[in-house]
PDB file of C-alpha atoms in Angstrom:
ATOM      1  CA  MET C   1       7.914 -46.863  11.777  1.00  0.00           C
ATOM      2  CA  PRO C   2       4.443 -45.478  11.004  1.00  0.00           C
ATOM      3  CA  HIS C   3       4.429 -42.848   8.235  1.00  0.00           C
ATOM      4  CA  PRO C   4       2.790 -40.041  10.329  1.00  0.00           C
ATOM      5  CA  ARG C   5       5.499 -40.456  12.969  1.00  0.00           C
ATOM      6  CA  LYS C   6       8.201 -40.081  10.321  1.00  0.00           C
ATOM      7  CA  ILE C   7       6.600 -36.864   9.126  1.00  0.00           C
ATOM      8  CA  LEU C   8       6.438 -35.543  12.687  1.00  0.00           C
ATOM      9  CA  LEU C   9      10.106 -36.352  13.320  1.00  0.00           C
ATOM     10  CA  VAL C  10      11.177 -34.719  10.065  1.00  0.00           C
ATOM     11  CA  ALA C  11       9.130 -31.619  10.876  1.00  0.00           C
ATOM     12  CA  CYS C  12      10.677 -31.404  14.348  1.00  0.00           C
ATOM     13  CA  ALA C  13      14.163 -31.832  12.901  1.00  0.00           C
ATOM     14  CA  LEU C  14      13.560 -29.084  10.360  1.00  0.00           C
ATOM     15  CA  ALA C  15      12.223 -26.735  13.038  1.00  0.00           C
ATOM     16  CA  ALA C  16      15.261 -27.423  15.216  1.00  0.00           C
ATOM     17  CA  ALA C  17      17.541 -26.774  12.245  1.00  0.00           C
ATOM     18  CA  VAL C  18      15.863 -23.429  11.595  1.00  0.00           C
ATOM     19  CA  VAL C  19      16.411 -22.405  15.220  1.00  0.00           C
ATOM     20  CA  VAL C  20      20.078 -23.470  15.147  1.00  0.00           C
ATOM     21  CA  VAL C  21      20.735 -21.634  11.879  1.00  0.00           C
ATOM     22  CA  ALA C  22      18.979 -18.518  13.196  1.00  0.00           C
ATOM     23  CA  ILE C  23      21.083 -18.587  16.369  1.00  0.00           C
ATOM     24  CA  LEU C  24      24.324 -19.082  14.453  1.00  0.00           C
ATOM     25  CA  ALA C  25      23.402 -16.375  11.948  1.00  0.00           C
ATOM     26  CA  GLY C  26      23.606 -13.757  14.674  1.00  0.00           C
ATOM     27  CA  PRO C  27      21.329 -10.978  15.913  1.00  0.00           C
ATOM     28  CA  SER C  28      21.811  -8.674  12.915  1.00  0.00           C
ATOM     29  CA  VAL C  29      20.658 -11.303  10.416  1.00  0.00           C
ATOM     30  CA  GLN C  30      17.755 -12.340  12.647  1.00  0.00           C
ATOM     31  CA  ARG C  31      16.679  -8.716  13.027  1.00  0.00           C
ATOM     32  CA  SER C  32      16.873  -7.989   9.300  1.00  0.00           C
ATOM     33  CA  PHE C  33      14.672 -11.020   8.554  1.00  0.00           C
ATOM     34  CA  PHE C  34      12.039 -10.655  11.274  1.00  0.00           C
ATOM     35  CA  TYR C  35      12.142  -6.837  11.321  1.00  0.00           C
ATOM     36  CA  PRO C  36      13.192  -5.479   7.926  1.00  0.00           C
ATOM     37  CA  THR C  37      13.605  -1.812   7.061  1.00  0.00           C
ATOM     38  CA  PRO C  38      10.768  -0.651   4.779  1.00  0.00           C
ATOM     39  CA  ARG C  39      11.280   0.871   1.372  1.00  0.00           C
ATOM     40  CA  GLY C  40       9.002   3.175  -0.608  1.00  0.00           C
ATOM     41  CA  LEU C  41       7.198   4.898   2.255  1.00  0.00           C
ATOM     42  CA  PRO C  42       4.524   7.401   1.138  1.00  0.00           C
ATOM     43  CA  PRO C  43       4.924  11.156   1.702  1.00  0.00           C
ATOM     44  CA  VAL C  44       4.446  12.596   5.187  1.00  0.00           C
ATOM     45  CA  VAL C  45       1.156  14.468   5.591  1.00  0.00           C
ATOM     46  CA  GLY C  46       1.440  18.252   5.654  1.00  0.00           C
ATOM     47  CA  GLU C  47      -0.234  19.097   8.979  1.00  0.00           C
ATOM     48  CA  THR C  48       1.769  19.349  12.202  1.00  0.00           C
ATOM     49  CA  THR C  49       1.289  16.838  14.992  1.00  0.00           C
ATOM     50  CA  GLU C  50      -0.319  19.499  17.171  1.00  0.00           C
ATOM     51  CA  GLN C  51      -2.815  20.391  14.430  1.00  0.00           C
ATOM     52  CA  LEU C  52      -3.690  16.735  13.897  1.00  0.00           C
ATOM     53  CA  LEU C  53      -4.136  16.071  17.615  1.00  0.00           C
ATOM     54  CA  ALA C  54      -6.448  19.078  17.921  1.00  0.00           C
ATOM     55  CA  ARG C  55      -8.496  17.763  14.985  1.00  0.00           C
ATOM     56  CA  LEU C  56      -8.513  14.265  16.474  1.00  0.00           C
ATOM     57  CA  GLN C  57      -9.774  15.615  19.805  1.00  0.00           C
ATOM     58  CA  ALA C  58     -12.638  17.446  18.091  1.00  0.00           C
ATOM     59  CA  THR C  59     -13.432  14.409  15.923  1.00  0.00           C
ATOM     60  CA  LEU C  60     -13.587  12.069  18.930  1.00  0.00           C
ATOM     61  CA  GLU C  61     -15.772  14.450  20.928  1.00  0.00           C
ATOM     62  CA  THR C  62     -18.210  14.595  18.005  1.00  0.00           C
ATOM     63  CA  ASN C  63     -18.100  11.042  16.665  1.00  0.00           C
ATOM     64  CA  ALA C  64     -16.948   8.904  19.598  1.00  0.00           C
ATOM     65  CA  PRO C  65     -17.464  10.713  22.926  1.00  0.00           C
ATOM     66  CA  ILE C  66     -16.930   7.466  24.857  1.00  0.00           C
ATOM     67  CA  VAL C  67     -13.372   7.375  23.513  1.00  0.00           C
ATOM     68  CA  ALA C  68     -12.763  11.053  24.292  1.00  0.00           C
ATOM     69  CA  GLN C  69     -14.002  10.503  27.856  1.00  0.00           C
ATOM     70  CA  SER C  70     -11.734   7.480  28.355  1.00  0.00           C
ATOM     71  CA  LEU C  71      -8.538   9.369  27.540  1.00  0.00           C
ATOM     72  CA  GLN C  72      -6.347  10.268  30.519  1.00  0.00           C
ATOM     73  CA  PRO C  73      -4.910  13.761  31.062  1.00  0.00           C
ATOM     74  CA  GLY C  74      -1.695  14.486  29.224  1.00  0.00           C
ATOM     75  CA  LEU C  75       1.784  14.508  30.746  1.00  0.00           C
ATOM     76  CA  SER C  76       4.069  17.485  31.200  1.00  0.00           C
ATOM     77  CA  ASP C  77       7.418  17.615  29.414  1.00  0.00           C
ATOM     78  CA  ALA C  78       9.116  17.014  32.761  1.00  0.00           C
ATOM     79  CA  GLN C  79       7.028  13.889  33.405  1.00  0.00           C
ATOM     80  CA  ILE C  80       7.769  12.568  29.919  1.00  0.00           C
ATOM     81  CA  SER C  81      11.503  13.179  30.383  1.00  0.00           C
ATOM     82  CA  GLU C  82      11.474  11.351  33.723  1.00  0.00           C
ATOM     83  CA  LEU C  83       9.779   8.324  32.130  1.00  0.00           C
ATOM     84  CA  GLU C  84      12.229   8.412  29.220  1.00  0.00           C
ATOM     85  CA  THR C  85      15.114   8.301  31.688  1.00  0.00           C
ATOM     86  CA  ARG C  86      13.539   5.445  33.609  1.00  0.00           C
ATOM     87  CA  GLY C  87      12.881   3.490  30.411  1.00  0.00           C
ATOM     88  CA  GLY C  88      16.232   4.242  28.781  1.00  0.00           C
ATOM     89  CA  PHE C  89      14.867   5.696  25.534  1.00  0.00           C
ATOM     90  CA  HIS C  90      14.118   9.018  23.839  1.00  0.00           C
ATOM     91  CA  LEU C  91      10.814   9.786  22.142  1.00  0.00           C
ATOM     92  CA  SER C  92      10.566  11.751  18.932  1.00  0.00           C
ATOM     93  CA  GLY C  93       8.966  15.184  19.024  1.00  0.00           C
ATOM     94  CA  ASP C  94       5.784  13.671  17.569  1.00  0.00           C
ATOM     95  CA  LEU C  95       5.550  11.012  20.290  1.00  0.00           C
ATOM     96  CA  ARG C  96       6.199  13.584  23.015  1.00  0.00           C
ATOM     97  CA  ALA C  97       3.327  15.644  21.582  1.00  0.00           C
ATOM     98  CA  LEU C  98       1.096  12.551  21.648  1.00  0.00           C
ATOM     99  CA  TYR C  99       1.688  11.978  25.371  1.00  0.00           C
ATOM    100  CA  ARG C 100       1.323  15.678  26.139  1.00  0.00           C
ATOM    101  CA  TRP C 101      -2.080  15.415  24.453  1.00  0.00           C
ATOM    102  CA  HIS C 102      -3.217  12.429  26.519  1.00  0.00           C
ATOM    103  CA  ASN C 103      -1.396   9.783  28.540  1.00  0.00           C
ATOM    104  CA  GLY C 104      -3.213   6.835  27.050  1.00  0.00           C
ATOM    105  CA  ILE C 105      -6.601   5.364  27.894  1.00  0.00           C
ATOM    106  CA  ARG C 106      -7.788   4.234  31.316  1.00  0.00           C
ATOM    107  CA  THR C 107      -7.234   0.552  32.158  1.00  0.00           C
ATOM    108  CA  ASN C 108     -10.937  -0.070  32.823  1.00  0.00           C
ATOM    109  CA  SER C 109     -12.143   1.485  29.558  1.00  0.00           C
ATOM    110  CA  THR C 110     -14.301  -0.603  27.219  1.00  0.00           C
ATOM    111  CA  VAL C 111     -12.872   1.117  24.133  1.00  0.00           C
ATOM    112  CA  GLY C 112      -9.513   1.825  22.553  1.00  0.00           C
ATOM    113  CA  LEU C 113      -8.355   4.659  20.366  1.00  0.00           C
ATOM    114  CA  LEU C 114      -9.288   2.238  17.566  1.00  0.00           C
ATOM    115  CA  PRO C 115     -11.370  -0.952  17.876  1.00  0.00           C
ATOM    116  CA  GLY C 116      -9.425  -3.423  19.993  1.00  0.00           C
ATOM    117  CA  GLN C 117      -6.428  -1.067  20.221  1.00  0.00           C
ATOM    118  CA  ARG C 118      -5.883   0.481  23.656  1.00  0.00           C
ATOM    119  CA  PHE C 119      -3.710   3.594  23.736  1.00  0.00           C
ATOM    120  CA  VAL C 120      -1.127   2.562  26.364  1.00  0.00           C
ATOM    121  CA  PRO C 121      -0.115   5.089  29.090  1.00  0.00           C
ATOM    122  CA  LEU C 122       3.582   5.915  28.982  1.00  0.00           C
ATOM    123  CA  ASP C 123       4.288   4.577  32.478  1.00  0.00           C
ATOM    124  CA  GLU C 124       2.868   1.200  31.388  1.00  0.00           C
ATOM    125  CA  VAL C 125       5.022   1.351  28.245  1.00  0.00           C
ATOM    126  CA  VAL C 126       8.113   1.780  30.446  1.00  0.00           C
ATOM    127  CA  ALA C 127       7.127  -1.154  32.674  1.00  0.00           C
ATOM    128  CA  GLU C 128       6.436  -3.418  29.671  1.00  0.00           C
ATOM    129  CA  ARG C 129       9.775  -2.497  28.101  1.00  0.00           C
ATOM    130  CA  ALA C 130      11.586  -3.416  31.326  1.00  0.00           C
ATOM    131  CA  LEU C 131       9.936  -6.854  31.344  1.00  0.00           C
ATOM    132  CA  MET C 132      10.749  -7.377  27.667  1.00  0.00           C
ATOM    133  CA  ARG C 133      14.415  -6.619  28.247  1.00  0.00           C
ATOM    134  CA  GLN C 134      14.600  -9.248  31.000  1.00  0.00           C
ATOM    135  CA  GLN C 135      13.786 -12.029  28.517  1.00  0.00           C
ATOM    136  CA  SER C 136      16.860 -14.135  27.793  1.00  0.00           C
ATOM    137  CA  GLY C 137      15.716 -17.530  26.455  1.00  0.00           C
ATOM    138  CA  ALA C 138      17.145 -18.775  23.148  1.00  0.00           C
ATOM    139  CA  ALA C 139      13.725 -18.977  21.477  1.00  0.00           C
ATOM    140  CA  PHE C 140      12.927 -15.408  22.537  1.00  0.00           C
ATOM    141  CA  ARG C 141      16.268 -14.131  21.242  1.00  0.00           C
ATOM    142  CA  VAL C 142      15.706 -15.772  17.861  1.00  0.00           C
ATOM    143  CA  PHE C 143      12.041 -15.054  17.243  1.00  0.00           C
ATOM    144  CA  ALA C 144      11.348 -11.943  19.321  1.00  0.00           C
ATOM    145  CA  GLY C 145      14.707 -10.395  20.205  1.00  0.00           C
ATOM    146  CA  HIS C 146      14.140  -7.751  17.539  1.00  0.00           C
ATOM    147  CA  ARG C 147      11.246  -6.401  19.640  1.00  0.00           C
ATOM    148  CA  LYS C 148      13.369  -5.371  22.624  1.00  0.00           C
ATOM    149  CA  SER C 149      13.640  -1.748  21.506  1.00  0.00           C
ATOM    150  CA  TRP C 150       9.935  -1.391  20.640  1.00  0.00           C
ATOM    151  CA  LEU C 151       7.521   0.743  22.654  1.00  0.00           C
ATOM    152  CA  HIS C 152       3.908  -0.452  22.642  1.00  0.00           C
ATOM    153  CA  VAL C 153       1.787   2.589  21.802  1.00  0.00           C
ATOM    154  CA  LEU C 154      -1.510   0.868  20.966  1.00  0.00           C
ATOM    155  CA  ASP C 155      -2.049  -2.654  22.308  1.00  0.00           C
ATOM    156  CA  ASP C 156      -4.568  -5.219  21.033  1.00  0.00           C
ATOM    157  CA  GLY C 157      -4.291  -7.201  24.282  1.00  0.00           C
ATOM    158  CA  ALA C 158      -2.401 -10.093  22.672  1.00  0.00           C
ATOM    159  CA  GLY C 159       1.006  -8.512  22.157  1.00  0.00           C
ATOM    160  CA  ASP C 160       0.333  -6.972  18.751  1.00  0.00           C
ATOM    161  CA  GLY C 161      -0.728  -3.478  17.749  1.00  0.00           C
ATOM    162  CA  TYR C 162       1.070  -0.203  16.998  1.00  0.00           C
ATOM    163  CA  PHE C 163       4.665   0.383  18.066  1.00  0.00           C
ATOM    164  CA  TYR C 164       7.337   3.052  18.122  1.00  0.00           C
ATOM    165  CA  ASP C 165      11.009   2.111  17.814  1.00  0.00           C
ATOM    166  CA  PRO C 166      13.254   4.828  19.307  1.00  0.00           C
ATOM    167  CA  GLU C 167      16.243   3.189  17.589  1.00  0.00           C
ATOM    168  CA  ARG C 168      14.854   4.028  14.137  1.00  0.00           C
ATOM    169  CA  THR C 169      14.180   7.313  12.357  1.00  0.00           C
ATOM    170  CA  ASP C 170      10.850   8.184  10.763  1.00  0.00           C
ATOM    171  CA  ALA C 171      12.368   7.471   7.346  1.00  0.00           C
ATOM    172  CA  GLN C 172      13.197   3.936   8.571  1.00  0.00           C
ATOM    173  CA  GLY C 173       9.613   3.312   9.712  1.00  0.00           C
ATOM    174  CA  ALA C 174       9.921   4.101  13.413  1.00  0.00           C
ATOM    175  CA  PHE C 175       6.125   4.019  13.897  1.00  0.00           C
ATOM    176  CA  PHE C 176       4.331   0.925  12.637  1.00  0.00           C
ATOM    177  CA  PHE C 177       1.624  -1.685  13.053  1.00  0.00           C
ATOM    178  CA  HIS C 178       2.687  -5.308  13.638  1.00  0.00           C
ATOM    179  CA  PHE C 179       0.749  -8.574  13.716  1.00  0.00           C
ATOM    180  CA  ALA C 180       3.281 -11.222  14.737  1.00  0.00           C
ATOM    181  CA  GLU C 181       1.287 -14.364  13.908  1.00  0.00           C
ATOM    182  CA  ILE C 182       1.530 -13.744  10.162  1.00  0.00           C
ATOM    183  CA  GLY C 183       4.591 -11.478  10.218  1.00  0.00           C
ATOM    184  CA  HIS C 184       2.565  -8.509   8.964  1.00  0.00           C
ATOM    185  CA  TYR C 185       3.799  -4.921   9.178  1.00  0.00           C
ATOM    186  CA  VAL C 186       2.393  -1.547   8.162  1.00  0.00           C
ATOM    187  CA  TRP C 187       5.069   1.149   8.457  1.00  0.00           C
ATOM    188  CA  PHE C 188       4.141   4.826   8.539  1.00  0.00           C
ATOM    189  CA  PRO C 189       6.573   7.560   7.451  1.00  0.00           C
ATOM    190  CA  SER C 190       5.452   9.564  10.483  1.00  0.00           C
ATOM    191  CA  LEU C 191       3.087   9.359  13.420  1.00  0.00           C
ATOM    192  CA  ARG C 192       1.281  12.174  11.608  1.00  0.00           C
ATOM    193  CA  ASN C 193       0.202   9.820   8.826  1.00  0.00           C
ATOM    194  CA  PHE C 194      -1.286   7.447  11.370  1.00  0.00           C
ATOM    195  CA  LEU C 195      -3.145  10.255  13.149  1.00  0.00           C
ATOM    196  CA  SER C 196      -4.506  11.520   9.838  1.00  0.00           C
ATOM    197  CA  GLY C 197      -5.788   8.031   9.082  1.00  0.00           C
ATOM    198  CA  VAL C 198      -7.503   7.721  12.473  1.00  0.00           C
ATOM    199  CA  ILE C 199      -9.275  11.036  11.936  1.00  0.00           C
ATOM    200  CA  GLU C 200     -10.493  10.022   8.486  1.00  0.00           C
ATOM    201  CA  CYS C 201     -11.699   6.626   9.770  1.00  0.00           C
ATOM    202  CA  TYR C 202     -13.929   8.318  12.346  1.00  0.00           C
ATOM    203  CA  LYS C 203     -15.142  11.082  10.039  1.00  0.00           C
ATOM    204  CA  ALA C 204     -16.032   8.596   7.288  1.00  0.00           C
ATOM    205  CA  GLN C 205     -17.717   6.250   9.820  1.00  0.00           C
ATOM    206  CA  ALA C 206     -15.287   3.468   8.938  1.00  0.00           C
ATOM    207  CA  VAL C 207     -14.865   3.376  12.732  1.00  0.00           C
ATOM    208  CA  LYS C 208     -17.930   4.218  14.799  1.00  0.00           C
ATOM    209  CA  VAL C 209     -19.602   3.716  18.148  1.00  0.00           C
ATOM    210  CA  VAL C 210     -22.101   0.835  18.124  1.00  0.00           C
ATOM    211  CA  ALA C 211     -25.735   1.300  19.087  1.00  0.00           C
ATOM    212  CA  ASP C 212     -25.218   0.551  22.797  1.00  0.00           C
ATOM    213  CA  GLY C 213     -22.713   3.418  23.008  1.00  0.00           C
ATOM    214  CA  LYS C 214     -20.168   1.272  24.870  1.00  0.00           C
ATOM    215  CA  SER C 215     -17.884  -0.121  22.167  1.00  0.00           C
ATOM    216  CA  LEU C 216     -16.525   0.506  18.678  1.00  0.00           C
ATOM    217  CA  ASP C 217     -17.082  -1.220  15.367  1.00  0.00           C
ATOM    218  CA  GLU C 218     -15.147  -0.901  12.124  1.00  0.00           C
ATOM    219  CA  ASP C 219     -15.363  -1.581   8.429  1.00  0.00           C
ATOM    220  CA  THR C 220     -12.037  -3.413   8.101  1.00  0.00           C
ATOM    221  CA  ASP C 221     -11.878  -3.108   4.304  1.00  0.00           C
ATOM    222  CA  ARG C 222     -12.068   0.664   4.577  1.00  0.00           C
ATOM    223  CA  THR C 223      -9.715   1.015   7.547  1.00  0.00           C
ATOM    224  CA  GLU C 224      -7.133  -1.200   5.842  1.00  0.00           C
ATOM    225  CA  LYS C 225      -7.369   0.999   2.755  1.00  0.00           C
ATOM    226  CA  TYR C 226      -6.579   4.097   4.836  1.00  0.00           C
ATOM    227  CA  GLY C 227      -3.569   2.262   6.236  1.00  0.00           C
ATOM    228  CA  ALA C 228      -2.438   1.254   2.741  1.00  0.00           C
ATOM    229  CA  ASP C 229      -2.779   4.841   1.485  1.00  0.00           C
ATOM    230  CA  LEU C 230      -0.812   6.356   4.375  1.00  0.00           C
ATOM    231  CA  GLY C 231       1.721   3.595   5.132  1.00  0.00           C
ATOM    232  CA  ARG C 232       3.654   0.713   3.615  1.00  0.00           C
ATOM    233  CA  ALA C 233       2.449  -2.855   4.241  1.00  0.00           C
ATOM    234  CA  LYS C 234       4.539  -6.012   4.054  1.00  0.00           C
ATOM    235  CA  ARG C 235       4.749  -9.575   5.353  1.00  0.00           C
ATOM    236  CA  VAL C 236       8.243 -10.679   6.286  1.00  0.00           C
ATOM    237  CA  SER C 237       7.757 -13.908   4.332  1.00  0.00           C
ATOM    238  CA  SER C 238       7.019 -12.062   1.101  1.00  0.00           C
ATOM    239  CA  SER C 239       9.111  -9.905  -1.194  1.00  0.00           C
ATOM    240  CA  ASP C 240       8.757  -6.188  -1.825  1.00  0.00           C
TER     241      ASP C 240
END
């Protein structure tokens, strides 16, 4: 048997073994590995969500008017409650304030709230959650079953971005960034920390409108530093 074929067969056998072990280990073990609970979150910023959203609105109107113009009108409390009922979840007070501020960004917009990160309208969040909960394949249960409770708040268009988990508290990292390909998380102790970081990114020109006025650019080293200062980063394959 040729050597490369042996290697391929061994690799396939190992992958199959990992899947079998993960299935037998049960959902709780799978969830704790692929979606751990963060430790050592930084302090929550002092401003209220409403104060931060007012500052963010003013910052966008000054520094990124194309983003401000792409935001949809906010929802009423009654509309939010109806969507919560339809989706089978409850938002935190901070998330309710976010959707009262604006109900995401228009589908045809060329910009996101951050570069490549579209702020998803709550009705789309509900529809996406319903589709996620219909998934039942073994591979999905093992490698993505932990995502069933997540709500996609900012979407990069490839399934990653910023999420809110209504089954966790703020102290457990309910709001976070996730990049699945490398198992990378950044947990925030509150939505307020994330909003504070967005404001500072725009004010410091770490995120800015490009010369054509139609898209955003960012200094990733600086934006990642804001995230590190305000949240807790980890890869699931590494230790704390």
